Short mmCIF file of N, CA and C in Angstrom, two decimals:
data_model
loop_
_atom_site.label_atom_id
_atom_site.label_comp_id
_atom_site.label_asym_id
_atom_site.label_seq_id
_atom_site.Cartn_x
_atom_site.Cartn_y
_atom_site.Cartn_z
N MET U 26 40.14 94.64 100.13
CA MET U 26 40.90 95.06 98.97
C MET U 26 40.60 94.09 97.83
N LYS U 27 40.36 94.64 96.64
CA LYS U 27 40.05 93.81 95.49
C LYS U 27 41.29 93.11 94.97
N LYS U 28 41.05 91.98 94.32
CA LYS U 28 42.13 91.18 93.76
C LYS U 28 42.74 91.88 92.55
N LEU U 29 44.06 91.89 92.49
CA LEU U 29 44.81 92.48 91.38
C LEU U 29 45.10 91.38 90.36
N ILE U 30 44.76 91.63 89.11
CA ILE U 30 45.08 90.70 88.03
C ILE U 30 46.32 91.23 87.34
N VAL U 31 47.37 90.40 87.28
CA VAL U 31 48.65 90.80 86.70
C VAL U 31 48.93 89.91 85.49
N TYR U 32 49.16 90.55 84.36
CA TYR U 32 49.57 89.83 83.15
C TYR U 32 51.08 89.93 83.05
N TYR U 33 51.75 88.80 83.11
CA TYR U 33 53.20 88.78 83.03
C TYR U 33 53.62 88.06 81.75
N ASP U 34 54.80 88.39 81.25
CA ASP U 34 55.31 87.81 80.02
C ASP U 34 55.91 86.44 80.33
N ASP U 35 55.19 85.39 79.98
CA ASP U 35 55.63 84.04 80.30
C ASP U 35 56.77 83.57 79.39
N TRP U 36 57.18 84.38 78.43
CA TRP U 36 58.35 84.09 77.61
C TRP U 36 59.60 84.73 78.20
N CYS U 37 59.46 85.49 79.26
CA CYS U 37 60.58 86.19 79.89
C CYS U 37 60.97 85.47 81.19
N PRO U 38 62.18 84.92 81.28
CA PRO U 38 62.59 84.21 82.50
C PRO U 38 62.56 85.11 83.74
N ASN U 39 62.94 86.38 83.62
CA ASN U 39 62.92 87.29 84.77
C ASN U 39 61.49 87.54 85.26
N CYS U 40 60.57 87.73 84.33
CA CYS U 40 59.17 87.95 84.70
C CYS U 40 58.60 86.72 85.40
N THR U 41 58.94 85.55 84.88
CA THR U 41 58.46 84.30 85.47
C THR U 41 59.01 84.10 86.87
N LYS U 42 60.30 84.39 87.07
CA LYS U 42 60.91 84.28 88.40
C LYS U 42 60.25 85.25 89.38
N PHE U 43 60.02 86.48 88.94
CA PHE U 43 59.38 87.48 89.80
C PHE U 43 57.98 87.02 90.18
N MET U 44 57.22 86.49 89.22
CA MET U 44 55.87 86.00 89.47
C MET U 44 55.88 84.88 90.51
N LYS U 45 56.81 83.93 90.38
CA LYS U 45 56.88 82.82 91.33
C LYS U 45 57.26 83.31 92.73
N PHE U 46 58.16 84.29 92.79
CA PHE U 46 58.57 84.87 94.08
C PHE U 46 57.39 85.54 94.77
N ILE U 47 56.65 86.35 94.03
CA ILE U 47 55.50 87.05 94.60
C ILE U 47 54.40 86.07 94.99
N LYS U 48 54.20 85.05 94.20
CA LYS U 48 53.18 84.04 94.53
C LYS U 48 53.44 83.40 95.89
N LYS U 49 54.72 83.18 96.21
CA LYS U 49 55.08 82.60 97.50
C LYS U 49 54.76 83.55 98.65
N LEU U 50 54.88 84.85 98.39
CA LEU U 50 54.65 85.85 99.44
C LEU U 50 53.21 86.32 99.53
N ASP U 51 52.39 85.96 98.57
CA ASP U 51 51.00 86.42 98.51
C ASP U 51 50.11 85.56 99.40
N TRP U 52 50.29 85.69 100.69
CA TRP U 52 49.54 84.90 101.66
C TRP U 52 48.07 85.28 101.71
N LEU U 53 47.75 86.51 101.37
CA LEU U 53 46.37 86.97 101.41
C LEU U 53 45.61 86.67 100.11
N CYS U 54 46.30 86.10 99.15
CA CYS U 54 45.71 85.75 97.85
C CYS U 54 45.02 86.94 97.19
N LEU U 55 45.73 88.07 97.16
CA LEU U 55 45.19 89.29 96.56
C LEU U 55 45.71 89.53 95.15
N ILE U 56 46.54 88.62 94.64
CA ILE U 56 47.12 88.80 93.31
C ILE U 56 46.85 87.54 92.49
N ASN U 57 46.35 87.75 91.30
CA ASN U 57 46.09 86.65 90.38
C ASN U 57 46.97 86.87 89.15
N PHE U 58 47.92 85.99 88.91
CA PHE U 58 48.83 86.11 87.78
C PHE U 58 48.26 85.35 86.58
N LYS U 59 48.35 85.99 85.42
CA LYS U 59 47.93 85.36 84.18
C LYS U 59 49.01 85.55 83.13
N LYS U 60 49.15 84.55 82.28
CA LYS U 60 50.15 84.61 81.23
C LYS U 60 49.70 85.59 80.14
N LEU U 61 50.61 86.46 79.76
CA LEU U 61 50.31 87.46 78.75
C LEU U 61 50.04 86.81 77.39
N ARG U 62 50.80 85.78 77.08
CA ARG U 62 50.70 85.18 75.74
C ARG U 62 49.44 84.35 75.57
N ALA U 63 48.67 84.15 76.64
CA ALA U 63 47.43 83.37 76.57
C ALA U 63 46.27 84.16 77.17
N PHE U 64 46.26 85.49 76.98
CA PHE U 64 45.23 86.31 77.61
C PHE U 64 43.93 86.28 76.82
N ASP U 65 42.86 86.65 77.50
CA ASP U 65 41.53 86.71 76.91
C ASP U 65 41.43 88.01 76.10
N LYS U 66 41.22 87.89 74.82
CA LYS U 66 41.20 89.05 73.94
C LYS U 66 39.97 89.94 74.12
N SER U 67 39.05 89.55 74.96
CA SER U 67 37.82 90.33 75.14
C SER U 67 38.01 91.51 76.10
N ASN U 68 39.11 91.56 76.84
CA ASN U 68 39.30 92.69 77.75
C ASN U 68 40.02 93.84 77.04
N SER U 69 40.20 94.93 77.72
CA SER U 69 40.74 96.15 77.10
C SER U 69 42.25 96.30 77.28
N LEU U 70 42.96 95.22 77.46
CA LEU U 70 44.41 95.24 77.63
C LEU U 70 45.10 95.74 76.36
N ASP U 71 46.02 96.67 76.51
CA ASP U 71 46.85 97.15 75.40
C ASP U 71 48.00 96.16 75.26
N VAL U 72 47.87 95.22 74.34
CA VAL U 72 48.81 94.11 74.21
C VAL U 72 50.22 94.60 73.88
N LYS U 73 50.33 95.56 72.98
CA LYS U 73 51.67 96.07 72.60
C LYS U 73 52.39 96.64 73.81
N GLN U 74 51.68 97.41 74.63
CA GLN U 74 52.30 97.98 75.83
C GLN U 74 52.60 96.88 76.85
N ALA U 75 51.71 95.91 76.96
CA ALA U 75 51.89 94.83 77.93
C ALA U 75 53.05 93.91 77.55
N GLU U 76 53.38 93.82 76.26
CA GLU U 76 54.53 93.02 75.85
C GLU U 76 55.83 93.65 76.30
N ASN U 77 55.83 94.96 76.51
CA ASN U 77 57.03 95.67 76.96
C ASN U 77 57.05 95.93 78.46
N LYS U 78 55.87 96.03 79.06
CA LYS U 78 55.77 96.34 80.49
C LYS U 78 54.70 95.47 81.13
N MET U 79 54.96 95.00 82.34
CA MET U 79 53.98 94.20 83.07
C MET U 79 52.68 94.99 83.21
N ALA U 80 51.56 94.33 82.97
CA ALA U 80 50.25 94.98 83.02
C ALA U 80 49.46 94.45 84.20
N SER U 81 48.67 95.33 84.83
CA SER U 81 47.81 94.90 85.93
C SER U 81 46.52 95.70 85.92
N THR U 82 45.49 95.09 86.50
CA THR U 82 44.19 95.74 86.59
C THR U 82 43.42 95.16 87.77
N VAL U 83 42.45 95.91 88.22
CA VAL U 83 41.56 95.43 89.27
C VAL U 83 40.19 95.15 88.66
N ASN U 84 39.80 95.94 87.69
CA ASN U 84 38.44 95.89 87.16
C ASN U 84 38.36 95.69 85.64
N ASN U 85 39.46 95.41 84.98
CA ASN U 85 39.54 95.26 83.53
C ASN U 85 39.14 96.53 82.77
N ILE U 86 39.08 97.66 83.46
CA ILE U 86 38.77 98.93 82.80
C ILE U 86 39.99 99.84 82.84
N SER U 87 40.51 100.08 84.04
CA SER U 87 41.72 100.90 84.16
C SER U 87 42.92 99.97 84.32
N TRP U 88 43.99 100.29 83.58
CA TRP U 88 45.17 99.44 83.54
C TRP U 88 46.39 100.17 84.05
N ASN U 89 47.30 99.42 84.66
CA ASN U 89 48.61 99.93 85.10
C ASN U 89 49.67 99.15 84.34
N TYR U 90 50.73 99.85 83.97
CA TYR U 90 51.82 99.21 83.23
C TYR U 90 53.15 99.56 83.89
N GLY U 91 54.11 98.63 83.81
CA GLY U 91 55.46 98.88 84.29
C GLY U 91 55.56 99.04 85.79
N TYR U 92 56.20 100.13 86.22
CA TYR U 92 56.44 100.35 87.65
C TYR U 92 55.14 100.45 88.43
N SER U 93 54.11 101.01 87.83
CA SER U 93 52.81 101.11 88.52
C SER U 93 52.28 99.73 88.89
N SER U 94 52.50 98.75 88.04
CA SER U 94 52.08 97.38 88.35
C SER U 94 52.90 96.81 89.51
N ILE U 95 54.20 97.05 89.49
CA ILE U 95 55.06 96.60 90.59
C ILE U 95 54.60 97.23 91.90
N TYR U 96 54.30 98.50 91.86
CA TYR U 96 53.84 99.24 93.04
C TYR U 96 52.55 98.62 93.59
N LYS U 97 51.61 98.31 92.70
CA LYS U 97 50.34 97.70 93.13
C LYS U 97 50.56 96.31 93.71
N ILE U 98 51.51 95.57 93.18
CA ILE U 98 51.84 94.24 93.70
C ILE U 98 52.39 94.36 95.11
N PHE U 99 53.32 95.29 95.32
CA PHE U 99 53.93 95.47 96.65
C PHE U 99 52.89 95.91 97.68
N ILE U 100 51.93 96.72 97.27
CA ILE U 100 50.87 97.16 98.20
C ILE U 100 50.07 95.97 98.70
N ARG U 101 49.87 94.97 97.87
CA ARG U 101 49.06 93.81 98.24
C ARG U 101 49.87 92.68 98.88
N THR U 102 51.15 92.91 99.12
CA THR U 102 52.01 91.88 99.71
C THR U 102 52.59 92.40 101.04
N PRO U 103 51.95 92.09 102.16
CA PRO U 103 52.38 92.65 103.46
C PRO U 103 53.85 92.44 103.81
N LEU U 104 54.43 91.33 103.41
CA LEU U 104 55.85 91.08 103.73
C LEU U 104 56.78 92.09 103.04
N LEU U 105 56.29 92.74 102.02
CA LEU U 105 57.10 93.70 101.28
C LEU U 105 56.81 95.15 101.67
N TRP U 106 55.95 95.36 102.65
CA TRP U 106 55.60 96.72 103.08
C TRP U 106 56.80 97.47 103.67
N ILE U 107 57.81 96.76 104.09
CA ILE U 107 59.01 97.40 104.63
C ILE U 107 59.65 98.30 103.56
N PHE U 108 59.44 97.97 102.29
CA PHE U 108 60.01 98.75 101.19
C PHE U 108 59.12 99.92 100.77
N PHE U 109 57.97 100.08 101.41
CA PHE U 109 56.99 101.07 100.99
C PHE U 109 57.54 102.50 100.92
N PRO U 110 58.28 102.99 101.93
CA PRO U 110 58.82 104.36 101.81
C PRO U 110 59.72 104.52 100.58
N PHE U 111 60.52 103.51 100.30
CA PHE U 111 61.39 103.55 99.13
C PHE U 111 60.56 103.55 97.84
N LEU U 112 59.49 102.75 97.81
CA LEU U 112 58.61 102.70 96.63
C LEU U 112 57.91 104.03 96.38
N ILE U 113 57.49 104.68 97.46
CA ILE U 113 56.87 106.01 97.34
C ILE U 113 57.87 107.00 96.75
N PHE U 114 59.11 106.95 97.24
CA PHE U 114 60.15 107.83 96.72
C PHE U 114 60.36 107.59 95.23
N LEU U 115 60.42 106.31 94.82
CA LEU U 115 60.60 105.99 93.41
C LEU U 115 59.41 106.45 92.56
N LYS U 116 58.22 106.39 93.14
CA LYS U 116 57.02 106.82 92.42
C LYS U 116 56.99 108.34 92.25
N ILE U 117 57.28 109.07 93.32
CA ILE U 117 57.24 110.54 93.29
C ILE U 117 58.30 111.09 92.34
N THR U 118 59.50 110.55 92.40
CA THR U 118 60.60 111.05 91.57
C THR U 118 60.59 110.48 90.15
N ARG U 119 59.70 109.53 89.88
CA ARG U 119 59.62 108.83 88.60
C ARG U 119 60.86 107.99 88.30
N LEU U 120 61.69 107.81 89.30
CA LEU U 120 62.86 106.93 89.15
C LEU U 120 62.42 105.48 88.97
N GLY U 121 61.29 105.12 89.57
CA GLY U 121 60.77 103.76 89.44
C GLY U 121 60.48 103.42 87.99
N ASP U 122 59.85 104.36 87.27
CA ASP U 122 59.57 104.15 85.85
C ASP U 122 60.87 104.01 85.05
N PHE U 123 61.83 104.87 85.35
CA PHE U 123 63.11 104.83 84.65
C PHE U 123 63.81 103.49 84.88
N LEU U 124 63.90 103.06 86.14
CA LEU U 124 64.57 101.79 86.46
C LEU U 124 63.84 100.60 85.85
N TYR U 125 62.52 100.64 85.92
CA TYR U 125 61.75 99.54 85.33
C TYR U 125 62.01 99.46 83.83
N ASN U 126 62.00 100.59 83.15
CA ASN U 126 62.23 100.60 81.70
C ASN U 126 63.63 100.09 81.36
N GLU U 127 64.61 100.45 82.16
CA GLU U 127 65.97 99.96 81.92
C GLU U 127 66.04 98.43 82.04
N LEU U 128 65.39 97.90 83.06
CA LEU U 128 65.38 96.44 83.23
C LEU U 128 64.57 95.75 82.13
N ALA U 129 63.47 96.36 81.74
CA ALA U 129 62.61 95.76 80.72
C ALA U 129 63.31 95.72 79.36
N LEU U 130 64.12 96.70 79.07
CA LEU U 130 64.83 96.74 77.78
C LEU U 130 65.89 95.65 77.69
N LYS U 131 66.44 95.24 78.84
CA LYS U 131 67.55 94.28 78.85
C LYS U 131 67.11 92.84 79.11
N ARG U 132 65.82 92.60 79.13
CA ARG U 132 65.34 91.25 79.42
C ARG U 132 65.43 90.36 78.19
N ASN U 133 65.51 89.07 78.43
CA ASN U 133 65.56 88.09 77.34
C ASN U 133 64.18 87.50 77.14
N ILE U 134 63.78 87.39 75.89
CA ILE U 134 62.51 86.76 75.55
C ILE U 134 62.85 85.42 74.91
N ILE U 135 62.28 84.35 75.45
CA ILE U 135 62.50 83.01 74.92
C ILE U 135 61.15 82.49 74.45
N PRO U 136 60.89 82.53 73.14
CA PRO U 136 59.60 82.07 72.62
C PRO U 136 59.39 80.60 72.91
N MET U 137 58.26 80.27 73.48
CA MET U 137 57.97 78.88 73.84
C MET U 137 57.57 78.06 72.62
N HIS U 138 57.25 78.72 71.52
CA HIS U 138 56.87 78.01 70.31
C HIS U 138 58.08 77.75 69.41
N CYS U 139 59.25 78.00 69.91
CA CYS U 139 60.49 77.88 69.16
C CYS U 139 60.80 76.41 68.84
N ASP U 140 61.28 76.16 67.63
CA ASP U 140 61.66 74.79 67.28
C ASP U 140 63.18 74.70 67.10
N GLU U 141 63.67 73.64 66.49
CA GLU U 141 65.11 73.43 66.38
C GLU U 141 65.80 74.44 65.48
N HIS U 142 65.05 75.24 64.72
CA HIS U 142 65.64 76.23 63.81
C HIS U 142 65.80 77.60 64.44
N CYS U 143 65.42 77.75 65.69
CA CYS U 143 65.53 79.04 66.37
C CYS U 143 66.99 79.38 66.69
N SER U 144 67.27 80.64 66.73
CA SER U 144 68.62 81.08 67.13
C SER U 144 68.47 82.01 68.33
N ILE U 145 68.35 81.42 69.51
CA ILE U 145 68.20 82.20 70.75
C ILE U 145 69.57 82.56 71.27
N LYS U 146 69.75 83.83 71.54
CA LYS U 146 71.04 84.31 72.02
C LYS U 146 70.92 84.77 73.45
#
C-alpha cells in the first residue's frame, strides 16, 4: 500500500491532536503528515479547500478532502479497522461528510504568527 500524505491545519488544536493520535497508531508508517501552512506550492493542492478540510493524497495528482481523508487514514491504521463497518456506513449515507463539516466549522484557528496585539477568542 502506498504512503498517504496528509496535510493538516497546524493552526488548529483539534487537527494537531488528531494528527498526534494517528501518528502513535501508525505502526506500519503508511501515513506522512505535513503542515498545511508550510506546504510545497509546486503540487496541485487546492489550498482554499484544504484550509477548511483536511487534505490527503497518494500521488499528488488526485486529492481527498474532509471525510474522505479521514476514511483513507483509518484504512491505513490497522488498530482502527474495528470501526470500518461504521465508516462504510458513514461514507455510503454521506453522513460522514456532514459530520466532518459540522466539526470543521466549529474548530478554533490559532495563528502561530500572532503577536501581542491579537485578539484570540
